[in-house]
Amino acid sequence: NAGVTQTPKFRILKIGQSMTLQCTQDMNHNYMYWYRQDPGMGLKLIYYSVGAGITDKGEVPNGYNVSRSTTEDFPLRLELAAPSQTSVYFCASGADGRGDEQFFGPGTRLTVL
Amino acid sequence: GIQVEQSPPDLILQEGANSTLRCNFSDSVNNLQWFHQNPWGQLINLFYIPSGTKQNGRLSATTVATERYSLLYISSSQTTDSGVYFCAVGPYDYKLSFGAGTTVTVRA
């Protein structure tokens, strides 16, 4: 099993550009999550999904969109990149929602200039 | 939302020393995990421990859910233990709340 994979590893965007961060898991997990980590801080939840076709907002959803058309994939879309979105983005997955271990991908480091 | 406080914020150790990291949380939890973030930024799961005690090599963890705290013990520290240790908790839903982390530096 590859676990949770994310692409790209690094990306530099100009203000106003758009991009999609890809996340795929091969563990057949129902639950998937997107977090962001700002320098020197812990992670904050952006969006999550409890299964294909179902998504919901986390703590910091503004400026982002997600979709979940399959169990495996959970892409995160940035429509109009802003410097405040400079961060490291982590995708995670878990088999069950309540009280279940979450497994994290390697992260995508995004810089918006 | 649930509040998570980790202490100390920074810890400098000499190789071979033992240490204890603490995580306090403000409400009942159904999920508690400890992570190590390595110098390359990757989050490595150390323990899934909403209650009880677990050990894995030189690391062990204890969660006392009724008193709303968890402890991570590092024994005989090595330079490879350096990094940031995060505690993350989930109340009775599936959203994890992270603490600010403890930065550990182990000197040779």
Short mmCIF file of C-alpha atoms in Angstrom, two decimals:
data_model
loop_
_atom_site.label_atom_id
_atom_site.label_comp_id
_atom_site.label_asym_id
_atom_site.label_seq_id
_atom_site.Cartn_x
_atom_site.Cartn_y
_atom_site.Cartn_z
CA ASN A 1 0.00 0.00 0.00
CA ALA A 2 1.23 3.48 -0.87
CA GLY A 3 -1.02 4.98 1.83
CA VAL A 4 -1.89 8.63 1.23
CA THR A 5 -0.16 10.31 -1.69
CA GLN A 6 -0.17 13.99 -2.59
CA THR A 7 0.93 15.90 -5.67
CA PRO A 8 2.67 18.19 -6.28
CA LYS A 9 5.27 18.32 -3.50
CA PHE A 10 6.04 21.99 -4.12
CA ARG A 11 4.35 24.76 -6.07
CA ILE A 12 4.75 28.50 -6.51
CA LEU A 13 1.70 30.45 -7.66
CA LYS A 14 1.16 34.06 -8.60
CA ILE A 15 -1.66 36.01 -6.94
CA GLY A 16 -4.95 35.26 -8.68
CA GLN A 17 -3.87 31.96 -10.24
CA SER A 18 -5.74 28.73 -9.66
CA MET A 19 -4.58 25.22 -8.96
CA THR A 20 -5.69 21.83 -7.71
CA LEU A 21 -3.86 19.86 -5.05
CA GLN A 22 -4.29 16.14 -5.59
CA CYS A 23 -4.78 13.55 -2.85
CA THR A 24 -5.23 9.81 -3.30
CA GLN A 25 -5.46 6.99 -0.77
CA ASP A 26 -5.39 3.27 -1.45
CA MET A 27 -6.63 2.04 1.93
CA ASN A 28 -10.34 2.16 1.00
CA HIS A 29 -10.95 4.72 3.73
CA ASN A 30 -14.30 6.49 3.78
CA TYR A 31 -13.09 9.58 5.62
CA MET A 32 -10.71 12.08 4.07
CA TYR A 33 -9.47 15.46 5.27
CA TRP A 34 -7.54 18.51 4.13
CA TYR A 35 -5.46 20.49 6.63
CA ARG A 36 -3.17 23.47 6.33
CA GLN A 37 -0.15 24.18 8.47
CA ASP A 38 1.18 27.71 8.73
CA PRO A 39 4.77 28.28 9.87
CA GLY A 40 5.31 27.41 13.53
CA MET A 41 1.71 26.36 14.01
CA GLY A 42 -0.35 23.22 14.34
CA LEU A 43 -2.68 22.01 11.60
CA LYS A 44 -6.11 23.45 10.88
CA LEU A 45 -8.92 21.58 9.13
CA ILE A 46 -10.02 23.05 5.79
CA TYR A 47 -12.55 20.51 4.46
CA TYR A 48 -13.46 16.93 5.10
CA SER A 49 -15.46 14.15 3.47
CA VAL A 50 -17.26 11.21 5.02
CA GLY A 51 -17.64 9.34 1.74
CA ALA A 52 -17.92 9.73 -2.00
CA GLY A 53 -20.25 12.58 -2.89
CA ILE A 54 -20.27 14.08 0.61
CA THR A 55 -18.11 17.00 1.73
CA ASP A 56 -18.30 19.59 4.48
CA LYS A 57 -16.44 22.64 5.73
CA GLY A 58 -13.86 22.56 8.46
CA GLU A 59 -12.40 25.41 10.48
CA VAL A 60 -10.82 27.46 7.64
CA PRO A 61 -12.67 26.77 4.34
CA ASN A 62 -12.64 30.24 2.76
CA GLY A 63 -10.81 30.37 -0.57
CA TYR A 64 -10.97 26.60 -1.14
CA ASN A 65 -13.25 24.05 -2.74
CA VAL A 66 -13.27 20.26 -2.71
CA SER A 67 -14.98 17.38 -4.45
CA ARG A 68 -15.18 13.66 -3.74
CA SER A 69 -16.32 11.70 -6.77
CA THR A 70 -14.54 8.48 -5.77
CA THR A 71 -13.50 6.85 -2.50
CA GLU A 72 -9.83 7.16 -3.44
CA ASP A 73 -9.52 10.81 -4.51
CA PHE A 74 -10.11 14.07 -2.65
CA PRO A 75 -8.74 17.07 -4.61
CA LEU A 76 -8.49 20.54 -3.10
CA ARG A 77 -9.04 23.51 -5.42
CA LEU A 78 -7.71 27.04 -4.92
CA GLU A 79 -9.57 29.39 -7.25
CA LEU A 80 -7.92 32.79 -6.76
CA ALA A 81 -4.66 32.31 -4.93
CA ALA A 82 -3.78 34.88 -2.26
CA PRO A 83 -0.58 35.32 -0.21
CA SER A 84 -2.53 34.24 2.89
CA GLN A 85 -2.80 30.78 1.34
CA THR A 86 0.94 30.27 1.49
CA SER A 87 1.16 27.19 3.68
CA VAL A 88 1.86 23.48 3.76
CA TYR A 89 -1.19 21.41 2.90
CA PHE A 90 -1.74 17.92 4.28
CA CYS A 91 -4.28 15.38 3.18
CA ALA A 92 -5.34 12.61 5.57
CA SER A 93 -7.65 9.63 5.58
CA GLY A 94 -9.28 7.36 8.16
CA ALA A 95 -11.32 4.16 8.00
CA ASP A 96 -14.03 5.36 10.31
CA GLY A 97 -14.99 8.77 11.53
CA ARG A 98 -15.32 8.56 15.23
CA GLY A 99 -12.32 7.70 17.26
CA ASP A 100 -10.29 6.37 14.41
CA GLU A 101 -6.67 6.91 13.55
CA GLN A 102 -5.93 9.35 10.72
CA PHE A 103 -3.08 8.74 8.30
CA PHE A 104 -1.37 11.70 6.67
CA GLY A 105 0.20 12.28 3.29
CA PRO A 106 3.64 13.88 2.81
CA GLY A 107 2.27 17.39 2.27
CA THR A 108 2.33 20.01 -0.48
CA ARG A 109 4.32 23.19 0.13
CA LEU A 110 2.56 26.09 -1.60
CA THR A 111 3.90 29.62 -1.95
CA VAL A 112 1.77 32.43 -3.36
CA LEU A 113 3.71 35.50 -4.54
CA GLY B 1 -14.10 24.03 19.63
CA ILE B 2 -11.92 21.88 21.80
CA GLN B 3 -8.75 23.55 23.08
CA VAL B 4 -5.43 21.71 23.07
CA GLU B 5 -2.41 22.94 25.01
CA GLN B 6 1.01 21.37 24.73
CA SER B 7 3.93 21.92 27.05
CA PRO B 8 6.70 22.77 27.04
CA PRO B 9 6.79 24.68 23.74
CA ASP B 10 10.51 23.97 23.35
CA LEU B 11 12.77 21.33 24.80
CA ILE B 12 16.53 20.97 24.43
CA LEU B 13 18.01 17.64 25.44
CA GLN B 14 21.40 16.07 25.60
CA GLU B 15 21.60 12.76 23.79
CA GLY B 16 20.66 9.95 26.16
CA ALA B 17 18.36 12.06 28.35
CA ASN B 18 14.74 11.26 29.11
CA SER B 19 11.85 13.68 28.70
CA THR B 20 8.10 14.05 29.12
CA LEU B 21 5.81 16.04 26.86
CA ARG B 22 2.33 16.98 28.00
CA CYS B 23 -0.96 17.55 26.19
CA ASN B 24 -3.97 19.03 27.99
CA PHE B 25 -7.37 19.21 26.34
CA SER B 26 -10.53 21.02 27.29
CA ASP B 27 -13.27 18.47 26.62
CA SER B 28 -13.97 14.76 26.37
CA VAL B 29 -12.27 13.10 23.43
CA ASN B 30 -12.89 10.04 21.34
CA ASN B 31 -9.61 10.24 19.48
CA LEU B 32 -6.11 11.26 20.52
CA GLN B 33 -3.00 10.90 18.43
CA TRP B 34 0.63 11.85 18.86
CA PHE B 35 2.65 12.76 15.77
CA HIS B 36 6.28 13.49 15.09
CA GLN B 37 6.95 16.00 12.34
CA ASN B 38 10.40 15.32 10.96
CA PRO B 39 12.76 17.94 9.51
CA TRP B 40 11.34 17.26 6.04
CA GLY B 41 7.87 18.17 7.26
CA GLN B 42 6.30 14.73 7.17
CA LEU B 43 3.86 13.82 9.92
CA ILE B 44 4.59 10.41 11.34
CA ASN B 45 1.96 8.69 13.45
CA LEU B 46 3.44 7.72 16.81
CA PHE B 47 0.45 6.64 18.84
CA TYR B 48 -3.29 6.41 18.58
CA ILE B 49 -4.18 6.57 22.27
CA PRO B 50 -7.58 7.95 23.35
CA SER B 51 -7.03 6.20 26.69
CA GLY B 52 -4.56 3.92 28.43
CA THR B 53 -0.87 3.35 27.92
CA LYS B 54 1.14 2.21 24.91
CA GLN B 55 4.81 1.66 24.26
CA ASN B 56 6.82 1.52 21.06
CA GLY B 57 10.54 1.12 21.55
CA ARG B 58 11.94 4.15 23.38
CA LEU B 59 8.65 6.00 23.15
CA SER B 60 5.60 5.51 25.30
CA ALA B 61 2.37 7.41 25.87
CA THR B 62 -0.30 7.57 28.52
CA THR B 63 -3.71 9.20 28.26
CA VAL B 64 -5.87 9.83 31.31
CA ALA B 65 -9.11 10.70 29.57
CA THR B 66 -11.03 11.43 32.78
CA GLU B 67 -8.48 14.10 33.70
CA ARG B 68 -8.09 15.35 30.12
CA TYR B 69 -4.40 14.97 29.56
CA SER B 70 -1.89 12.82 27.73
CA LEU B 71 1.84 12.36 28.22
CA LEU B 72 4.48 11.32 25.72
CA TYR B 73 7.70 9.89 27.14
CA ILE B 74 10.95 9.82 25.24
CA SER B 75 13.67 7.71 26.83
CA SER B 76 17.37 7.61 25.95
CA SER B 77 16.85 10.37 23.39
CA GLN B 78 18.74 10.33 20.11
CA THR B 79 19.44 13.09 17.61
CA THR B 80 16.91 11.50 15.27
CA ASP B 81 14.21 12.30 17.84
CA SER B 82 14.56 15.99 17.01
CA GLY B 83 11.55 17.62 15.44
CA VAL B 84 8.12 18.83 16.44
CA TYR B 85 5.75 16.64 18.42
CA PHE B 86 2.06 17.30 17.97
CA CYS B 87 -0.87 16.12 20.01
CA ALA B 88 -4.20 16.02 18.14
CA VAL B 89 -7.58 15.28 19.69
CA GLY B 90 -11.04 14.61 18.37
CA PRO B 91 -14.20 15.04 20.41
CA TYR B 92 -17.30 13.06 19.53
CA ASP B 93 -16.96 13.72 15.80
CA TYR B 94 -14.19 13.12 13.30
CA LYS B 95 -12.40 16.44 13.26
CA LEU B 96 -8.97 16.55 14.85
CA SER B 97 -7.82 19.67 16.69
CA PHE B 98 -4.07 20.08 16.89
CA GLY B 99 -1.97 21.61 19.60
CA ALA B 100 0.79 24.08 18.73
CA GLY B 101 3.44 21.41 19.21
CA THR B 102 6.59 20.88 21.26
CA THR B 103 9.85 21.47 19.41
CA VAL B 104 12.46 18.99 20.59
CA THR B 105 16.15 19.46 19.87
CA VAL B 106 18.48 16.63 20.85
CA ARG B 107 22.17 17.56 20.94
CA ALA B 108 24.96 15.04 20.47
#
